[in-house]
Amino acid sequence: MAERILLVEDEEKLARMVEMELRYEGYEVAKAFDGRTGLEKALSGEFDLVLLDIMLPTLNGMEVLRRIRKESQMPVIMLTARDSVPDKVSGLNSGADDYITKPFAIEELLARIRAALRKREAAVPPPAEEILTAGPLTLDVSRHRVTVGETEVELTRREFDLLRYLLANKGRVISREGLLDHVWGFDFVGETNAVDVYISFLRSKLDDPFGIKLIHTVRGVGYVIKEEE
Ligand code: CA
């Protein structure tokens, strides 16, 4: 299967040129022209590697990289116009796998891409069995399965991700902003009630039908999953 590359680059001419070359080499390519769109696509799980420009509208490349790294270890190669050492160092410190300075020869970019993809294949550990629990609630990450007692509960992807994050932090109060940042992956300015809405969906599927109370509101702070005492 062709490897899928996400190219986040606001210079459309350069983006089209790189896209053509990558397709010619047999990669599947999608483009994003600004940081926010790039971040959303990068976190969609549909790509094997990201080529990420640093100077981008809406969200700069370093910030996009930082947020990708909160969720994913996918290979990221930074494209930088500025051939300055501090930039390269901060890029690599923030978790970039490599960087390439514009203008670059396409052969060099292809070599970096192959190296980053190889490194990823070598680094991928066997899938971890991750089972999270609270009282009668069990979430099986690899099977994407949620049960209360013996009963399986159907959740949407967002509900599942939200529950997984709360369970992974069982006993810790997580703010709405923290949940937005980790579960939604980017800022929803002025719409933190998206969290409240999804919390109410979870309660209506998990707490109410089973007569239990696992998801607690901490007024003015956020939410926490606790086992009943
Ligand atoms: Ca740029």
PDB file of C-alpha atoms and ligand atoms in Angstrom:
ATOM      1  CA  MET A   1       0.000   0.000   0.000  1.00  0.00           C
ATOM      2  CA  ALA A   2       1.253   3.483  -0.861  1.00  0.00           C
ATOM      3  CA  GLU A   3       2.467   5.494   2.089  1.00  0.00           C
ATOM      4  CA  ARG A   4       0.478   8.634   2.740  1.00  0.00           C
ATOM      5  CA  ILE A   5       2.194  11.953   3.224  1.00  0.00           C
ATOM      6  CA  LEU A   6       0.623  15.132   4.537  1.00  0.00           C
ATOM      7  CA  LEU A   7       2.229  18.309   3.230  1.00  0.00           C
ATOM      8  CA  VAL A   8       1.546  21.423   5.298  1.00  0.00           C
ATOM      9  CA  GLU A   9       2.883  24.346   3.316  1.00  0.00           C
ATOM     10  CA  ASP A  10       1.319  27.737   2.592  1.00  0.00           C
ATOM     11  CA  GLU A  11       3.393  28.459  -0.516  1.00  0.00           C
ATOM     12  CA  GLU A  12       0.999  26.840  -2.940  1.00  0.00           C
ATOM     13  CA  LYS A  13       3.386  26.722  -5.879  1.00  0.00           C
ATOM     14  CA  LEU A  14       6.042  24.946  -3.858  1.00  0.00           C
ATOM     15  CA  ALA A  15       3.365  22.657  -2.381  1.00  0.00           C
ATOM     16  CA  ARG A  16       2.110  21.669  -5.835  1.00  0.00           C
ATOM     17  CA  MET A  17       5.631  20.994  -7.058  1.00  0.00           C
ATOM     18  CA  VAL A  18       6.472  18.796  -4.069  1.00  0.00           C
ATOM     19  CA  GLU A  19       3.113  17.032  -4.333  1.00  0.00           C
ATOM     20  CA  MET A  20       3.762  16.171  -7.998  1.00  0.00           C
ATOM     21  CA  GLU A  21       7.192  14.782  -7.240  1.00  0.00           C
ATOM     22  CA  LEU A  22       5.950  12.723  -4.319  1.00  0.00           C
ATOM     23  CA  ARG A  23       3.094  11.282  -6.350  1.00  0.00           C
ATOM     24  CA  TYR A  24       5.545  10.430  -9.103  1.00  0.00           C
ATOM     25  CA  GLU A  25       7.508   8.453  -6.482  1.00  0.00           C
ATOM     26  CA  GLY A  26       4.341   6.535  -5.615  1.00  0.00           C
ATOM     27  CA  TYR A  27       3.296   8.277  -2.407  1.00  0.00           C
ATOM     28  CA  GLU A  28      -0.242   9.400  -1.726  1.00  0.00           C
ATOM     29  CA  VAL A  29      -0.254  13.094  -0.894  1.00  0.00           C
ATOM     30  CA  ALA A  30      -2.682  15.493   0.758  1.00  0.00           C
ATOM     31  CA  LYS A  31      -2.014  19.183   1.274  1.00  0.00           C
ATOM     32  CA  ALA A  32      -2.934  21.739   3.909  1.00  0.00           C
ATOM     33  CA  PHE A  33      -2.152  25.425   3.456  1.00  0.00           C
ATOM     34  CA  ASP A  34      -2.377  26.592   7.066  1.00  0.00           C
ATOM     35  CA  GLY A  35      -1.369  25.323  10.486  1.00  0.00           C
ATOM     36  CA  ARG A  36      -4.777  24.628  11.960  1.00  0.00           C
ATOM     37  CA  THR A  37      -5.980  22.588   9.003  1.00  0.00           C
ATOM     38  CA  GLY A  38      -2.622  20.832   8.931  1.00  0.00           C
ATOM     39  CA  LEU A  39      -2.892  19.878  12.598  1.00  0.00           C
ATOM     40  CA  GLU A  40      -6.419  18.526  12.178  1.00  0.00           C
ATOM     41  CA  LYS A  41      -5.392  16.400   9.226  1.00  0.00           C
ATOM     42  CA  ALA A  42      -2.197  15.228  10.918  1.00  0.00           C
ATOM     43  CA  LEU A  43      -4.218  13.976  13.900  1.00  0.00           C
ATOM     44  CA  SER A  44      -6.759  12.196  11.706  1.00  0.00           C
ATOM     45  CA  GLY A  45      -4.608   9.060  11.735  1.00  0.00           C
ATOM     46  CA  GLU A  46      -4.690   8.871   7.942  1.00  0.00           C
ATOM     47  CA  PHE A  47      -1.056   9.739   7.308  1.00  0.00           C
ATOM     48  CA  ASP A  48       2.290   8.006   7.666  1.00  0.00           C
ATOM     49  CA  LEU A  49       4.413  11.147   7.645  1.00  0.00           C
ATOM     50  CA  VAL A  50       4.047  14.922   7.811  1.00  0.00           C
ATOM     51  CA  LEU A  51       6.110  17.512   5.948  1.00  0.00           C
ATOM     52  CA  LEU A  52       5.640  20.634   8.003  1.00  0.00           C
ATOM     53  CA  ASP A  53       6.587  24.185   7.083  1.00  0.00           C
ATOM     54  CA  ILE A  54       7.489  26.434  10.036  1.00  0.00           C
ATOM     55  CA  MET A  55       6.125  29.805   8.895  1.00  0.00           C
ATOM     56  CA  LEU A  56       2.403  29.096   8.455  1.00  0.00           C
ATOM     57  CA  PRO A  57      -0.790  31.108   8.848  1.00  0.00           C
ATOM     58  CA  THR A  58      -3.208  30.450  11.766  1.00  0.00           C
ATOM     59  CA  LEU A  59      -0.820  28.231  13.750  1.00  0.00           C
ATOM     60  CA  ASN A  60       2.917  28.121  13.175  1.00  0.00           C
ATOM     61  CA  GLY A  61       4.743  24.907  12.411  1.00  0.00           C
ATOM     62  CA  MET A  62       6.467  24.643  15.787  1.00  0.00           C
ATOM     63  CA  GLU A  63       3.110  24.829  17.552  1.00  0.00           C
ATOM     64  CA  VAL A  64       1.594  22.313  15.145  1.00  0.00           C
ATOM     65  CA  LEU A  65       4.513  19.982  15.886  1.00  0.00           C
ATOM     66  CA  ARG A  66       4.121  20.424  19.645  1.00  0.00           C
ATOM     67  CA  ARG A  67       0.442  19.490  19.442  1.00  0.00           C
ATOM     68  CA  ILE A  68       1.072  16.537  17.139  1.00  0.00           C
ATOM     69  CA  ARG A  69       3.611  15.209  19.640  1.00  0.00           C
ATOM     70  CA  LYS A  70       1.040  15.255  22.439  1.00  0.00           C
ATOM     71  CA  GLU A  71      -0.917  12.637  20.529  1.00  0.00           C
ATOM     72  CA  SER A  72       1.324  10.895  18.100  1.00  0.00           C
ATOM     73  CA  GLN A  73       4.853   9.755  17.351  1.00  0.00           C
ATOM     74  CA  MET A  74       4.311   9.874  13.590  1.00  0.00           C
ATOM     75  CA  PRO A  75       7.374  11.028  11.624  1.00  0.00           C
ATOM     76  CA  VAL A  76       7.502  14.782  11.055  1.00  0.00           C
ATOM     77  CA  ILE A  77      10.025  16.509   8.819  1.00  0.00           C
ATOM     78  CA  MET A  78      10.213  20.270   9.219  1.00  0.00           C
ATOM     79  CA  LEU A  79      10.608  22.476   6.161  1.00  0.00           C
ATOM     80  CA  THR A  80      12.384  25.634   7.122  1.00  0.00           C
ATOM     81  CA  ALA A  81      13.284  28.662   5.045  1.00  0.00           C
ATOM     82  CA  ARG A  82      15.521  29.921   7.789  1.00  0.00           C
ATOM     83  CA  ASP A  83      18.839  28.203   7.856  1.00  0.00           C
ATOM     84  CA  SER A  84      19.470  29.125  11.466  1.00  0.00           C
ATOM     85  CA  VAL A  85      20.820  26.780  14.114  1.00  0.00           C
ATOM     86  CA  PRO A  86      18.356  27.838  16.883  1.00  0.00           C
ATOM     87  CA  ASP A  87      15.416  26.884  14.658  1.00  0.00           C
ATOM     88  CA  LYS A  88      16.819  23.475  13.882  1.00  0.00           C
ATOM     89  CA  VAL A  89      17.656  22.795  17.496  1.00  0.00           C
ATOM     90  CA  SER A  90      14.230  23.837  18.741  1.00  0.00           C
ATOM     91  CA  GLY A  91      12.580  21.768  16.007  1.00  0.00           C
ATOM     92  CA  LEU A  92      14.478  18.644  16.951  1.00  0.00           C
ATOM     93  CA  ASN A  93      13.928  19.295  20.667  1.00  0.00           C
ATOM     94  CA  SER A  94      10.196  19.555  20.028  1.00  0.00           C
ATOM     95  CA  GLY A  95      10.197  16.123  18.480  1.00  0.00           C
ATOM     96  CA  ALA A  96      10.791  16.667  14.772  1.00  0.00           C
ATOM     97  CA  ASP A  97      12.432  13.642  13.167  1.00  0.00           C
ATOM     98  CA  ASP A  98      14.374  15.718  10.702  1.00  0.00           C
ATOM     99  CA  TYR A  99      14.415  19.084   9.003  1.00  0.00           C
ATOM    100  CA  ILE A 100      15.272  20.299   5.547  1.00  0.00           C
ATOM    101  CA  THR A 101      16.129  23.848   4.552  1.00  0.00           C
ATOM    102  CA  LYS A 102      14.357  25.516   1.643  1.00  0.00           C
ATOM    103  CA  PRO A 103      15.191  25.641  -1.178  1.00  0.00           C
ATOM    104  CA  PHE A 104      15.922  21.918  -1.236  1.00  0.00           C
ATOM    105  CA  ALA A 105      16.628  19.404  -3.962  1.00  0.00           C
ATOM    106  CA  ILE A 106      13.729  16.992  -4.313  1.00  0.00           C
ATOM    107  CA  GLU A 107      16.151  14.025  -4.189  1.00  0.00           C
ATOM    108  CA  GLU A 108      17.287  15.170  -0.773  1.00  0.00           C
ATOM    109  CA  LEU A 109      13.721  15.461   0.451  1.00  0.00           C
ATOM    110  CA  LEU A 110      12.930  11.970  -0.872  1.00  0.00           C
ATOM    111  CA  ALA A 111      15.972  10.558   0.904  1.00  0.00           C
ATOM    112  CA  ARG A 112      14.874  12.163   4.204  1.00  0.00           C
ATOM    113  CA  ILE A 113      11.344  10.832   3.770  1.00  0.00           C
ATOM    114  CA  ARG A 114      12.578   7.286   3.135  1.00  0.00           C
ATOM    115  CA  ALA A 115      14.892   7.507   6.147  1.00  0.00           C
ATOM    116  CA  ALA A 116      12.120   8.803   8.434  1.00  0.00           C
ATOM    117  CA  LEU A 117       9.692   6.090   7.300  1.00  0.00           C
ATOM    118  CA  ARG A 118      12.327   3.380   7.794  1.00  0.00           C
ATOM    119  CA  LYS A 119      13.110   4.693  11.258  1.00  0.00           C
ATOM    120  CA  ARG A 120       9.417   4.559  12.105  1.00  0.00           C
ATOM    121  CA  GLU A 121       9.104   0.950  10.965  1.00  0.00           C
ATOM    122  CA  ALA A 122      12.084   0.020  13.118  1.00  0.00           C
ATOM    123  CA  ALA A 123      10.652   1.876  16.102  1.00  0.00           C
ATOM    124  CA  VAL A 124       7.044   0.649  16.030  1.00  0.00           C
ATOM    125  CA  PRO A 125       6.538  -1.544  19.097  1.00  0.00           C
ATOM    126  CA  PRO A 126       4.016  -4.377  19.056  1.00  0.00           C
ATOM    127  CA  PRO A 127       0.532  -3.036  19.794  1.00  0.00           C
ATOM    128  CA  ALA A 128       0.145  -2.647  23.538  1.00  0.00           C
ATOM    129  CA  GLU A 129      -2.737  -4.297  25.304  1.00  0.00           C
ATOM    130  CA  GLU A 130      -4.250  -1.304  26.977  1.00  0.00           C
ATOM    131  CA  ILE A 131      -7.211  -1.956  29.233  1.00  0.00           C
ATOM    132  CA  LEU A 132      -8.531   0.912  31.309  1.00  0.00           C
ATOM    133  CA  THR A 133     -11.067   0.409  34.072  1.00  0.00           C
ATOM    134  CA  ALA A 134     -13.125   2.233  36.683  1.00  0.00           C
ATOM    135  CA  GLY A 135     -15.462   0.124  38.802  1.00  0.00           C
ATOM    136  CA  PRO A 136     -17.611  -1.968  36.424  1.00  0.00           C
ATOM    137  CA  LEU A 137     -16.477   0.090  33.403  1.00  0.00           C
ATOM    138  CA  THR A 138     -13.827  -1.358  31.085  1.00  0.00           C
ATOM    139  CA  LEU A 139     -12.326   0.261  28.010  1.00  0.00           C
ATOM    140  CA  ASP A 140     -10.232  -1.924  25.731  1.00  0.00           C
ATOM    141  CA  VAL A 141      -8.144   0.368  23.557  1.00  0.00           C
ATOM    142  CA  SER A 142      -6.954  -2.112  20.934  1.00  0.00           C
ATOM    143  CA  ARG A 143     -10.407  -3.674  20.457  1.00  0.00           C
ATOM    144  CA  HIS A 144     -12.093  -0.261  20.659  1.00  0.00           C
ATOM    145  CA  ARG A 145     -14.591  -1.796  23.034  1.00  0.00           C
ATOM    146  CA  VAL A 146     -16.364  -0.398  26.086  1.00  0.00           C
ATOM    147  CA  THR A 147     -18.295  -2.523  28.549  1.00  0.00           C
ATOM    148  CA  VAL A 148     -20.133  -1.938  31.805  1.00  0.00           C
ATOM    149  CA  GLY A 149     -20.202  -5.262  33.589  1.00  0.00           C
ATOM    150  CA  GLU A 150     -21.014  -7.705  30.802  1.00  0.00           C
ATOM    151  CA  THR A 151     -22.865  -5.200  28.632  1.00  0.00           C
ATOM    152  CA  GLU A 152     -21.152  -3.669  25.634  1.00  0.00           C
ATOM    153  CA  VAL A 153     -21.777   0.050  25.131  1.00  0.00           C
ATOM    154  CA  GLU A 154     -21.637   1.715  21.706  1.00  0.00           C
ATOM    155  CA  LEU A 155     -19.724   4.995  21.697  1.00  0.00           C
ATOM    156  CA  THR A 156     -18.891   7.399  18.901  1.00  0.00           C
ATOM    157  CA  ARG A 157     -15.221   7.974  18.202  1.00  0.00           C
ATOM    158  CA  ARG A 158     -15.206  11.297  20.083  1.00  0.00           C
ATOM    159  CA  GLU A 159     -17.007   9.808  23.080  1.00  0.00           C
ATOM    160  CA  PHE A 160     -14.527   6.942  23.102  1.00  0.00           C
ATOM    161  CA  ASP A 161     -11.525   9.285  22.968  1.00  0.00           C
ATOM    162  CA  LEU A 162     -12.965  11.452  25.739  1.00  0.00           C
ATOM    163  CA  LEU A 163     -13.663   8.448  27.953  1.00  0.00           C
ATOM    164  CA  ARG A 164     -10.220   7.018  27.240  1.00  0.00           C
ATOM    165  CA  TYR A 165      -8.537  10.257  28.272  1.00  0.00           C
ATOM    166  CA  LEU A 166     -10.565  10.547  31.475  1.00  0.00           C
ATOM    167  CA  LEU A 167      -9.892   6.900  32.354  1.00  0.00           C
ATOM    168  CA  ALA A 168      -6.179   7.237  31.656  1.00  0.00           C
ATOM    169  CA  ASN A 169      -6.252  10.071  34.196  1.00  0.00           C
ATOM    170  CA  LYS A 170      -8.588   8.339  36.651  1.00  0.00           C
ATOM    171  CA  GLY A 171      -8.872  10.265  39.913  1.00  0.00           C
ATOM    172  CA  ARG A 172      -7.419  13.444  38.443  1.00  0.00           C
ATOM    173  CA  VAL A 173      -9.655  16.419  37.728  1.00  0.00           C
ATOM    174  CA  ILE A 174      -9.232  17.537  34.111  1.00  0.00           C
ATOM    175  CA  SER A 175     -10.293  21.014  33.058  1.00  0.00           C
ATOM    176  CA  ARG A 176     -12.525  21.613  30.050  1.00  0.00           C
ATOM    177  CA  GLU A 177      -9.608  23.305  28.346  1.00  0.00           C
ATOM    178  CA  GLY A 178      -7.390  20.305  29.076  1.00  0.00           C
ATOM    179  CA  LEU A 179      -9.988  17.968  27.593  1.00  0.00           C
ATOM    180  CA  LEU A 180     -10.401  20.149  24.499  1.00  0.00           C
ATOM    181  CA  ASP A 181      -6.675  20.273  24.059  1.00  0.00           C
ATOM    182  CA  HIS A 182      -6.122  16.520  24.440  1.00  0.00           C
ATOM    183  CA  VAL A 183      -9.296  15.050  23.004  1.00  0.00           C
ATOM    184  CA  TRP A 184     -10.236  17.588  20.336  1.00  0.00           C
ATOM    185  CA  GLY A 185      -6.622  18.493  19.684  1.00  0.00           C
ATOM    186  CA  PHE A 186      -6.985  22.200  19.118  1.00  0.00           C
ATOM    187  CA  ASP A 187      -8.612  25.253  20.692  1.00  0.00           C
ATOM    188  CA  PHE A 188     -12.345  25.674  20.308  1.00  0.00           C
ATOM    189  CA  VAL A 189     -12.354  29.367  21.185  1.00  0.00           C
ATOM    190  CA  GLY A 190     -15.500  30.166  23.164  1.00  0.00           C
ATOM    191  CA  GLU A 191     -16.974  26.721  22.729  1.00  0.00           C
ATOM    192  CA  THR A 192     -15.743  24.837  25.752  1.00  0.00           C
ATOM    193  CA  ASN A 193     -19.333  23.689  26.270  1.00  0.00           C
ATOM    194  CA  ALA A 194     -18.613  21.087  23.568  1.00  0.00           C
ATOM    195  CA  VAL A 195     -17.020  19.189  26.471  1.00  0.00           C
ATOM    196  CA  ASP A 196     -20.143  19.484  28.624  1.00  0.00           C
ATOM    197  CA  VAL A 197     -22.259  18.214  25.759  1.00  0.00           C
ATOM    198  CA  TYR A 198     -20.064  15.152  25.261  1.00  0.00           C
ATOM    199  CA  ILE A 199     -19.857  14.511  28.990  1.00  0.00           C
ATOM    200  CA  SER A 200     -23.661  14.430  29.059  1.00  0.00           C
ATOM    201  CA  PHE A 201     -23.638  11.945  26.147  1.00  0.00           C
ATOM    202  CA  LEU A 202     -21.243   9.713  28.098  1.00  0.00           C
ATOM    203  CA  ARG A 203     -23.327   9.916  31.260  1.00  0.00           C
ATOM    204  CA  SER A 204     -26.476   9.024  29.363  1.00  0.00           C
ATOM    205  CA  LYS A 205     -24.744   5.930  27.961  1.00  0.00           C
ATOM    206  CA  LEU A 206     -22.650   4.848  30.944  1.00  0.00           C
ATOM    207  CA  ASP A 207     -23.921   6.188  34.251  1.00  0.00           C
ATOM    208  CA  ASP A 208     -27.671   6.518  33.864  1.00  0.00           C
ATOM    209  CA  PRO A 209     -28.596   3.155  32.269  1.00  0.00           C
ATOM    210  CA  PHE A 210     -26.527   1.216  34.802  1.00  0.00           C
ATOM    211  CA  GLY A 211     -27.419   3.266  37.885  1.00  0.00           C
ATOM    212  CA  ILE A 212     -23.796   4.099  38.609  1.00  0.00           C
ATOM    213  CA  LYS A 213     -21.933   7.370  38.934  1.00  0.00           C
ATOM    214  CA  LEU A 214     -18.405   7.390  37.577  1.00  0.00           C
ATOM    215  CA  ILE A 215     -18.174  10.754  35.833  1.00  0.00           C
ATOM    216  CA  HIS A 216     -18.137  13.576  38.352  1.00  0.00           C
ATOM    217  CA  THR A 217     -18.346  17.325  37.796  1.00  0.00           C
ATOM    218  CA  VAL A 218     -16.029  19.466  39.879  1.00  0.00           C
ATOM    219  CA  ARG A 219     -17.781  22.798  39.707  1.00  0.00           C
ATOM    220  CA  GLY A 220     -15.707  25.562  38.157  1.00  0.00           C
ATOM    221  CA  VAL A 221     -12.820  23.165  37.498  1.00  0.00           C
ATOM    222  CA  GLY A 222     -13.709  20.287  35.218  1.00  0.00           C
ATOM    223  CA  TYR A 223     -14.421  16.569  35.258  1.00  0.00           C
ATOM    224  CA  VAL A 224     -13.029  13.477  36.905  1.00  0.00           C
ATOM    225  CA  ILE A 225     -13.710   9.754  36.710  1.00  0.00           C
ATOM    226  CA  LYS A 226     -13.733   8.126  40.106  1.00  0.00           C
ATOM    227  CA  GLU A 227     -14.669   4.680  41.271  1.00  0.00           C
ATOM    228  CA  GLU A 228     -17.588   4.625  43.652  1.00  0.00           C
ATOM    229  CA  GLU A 229     -16.648   4.225  47.284  1.00  0.00           C
TER     230      GLU A 229
HETATM  231 CA    CA B   1       5.593  29.276   4.842  1.00  0.00          CA
END
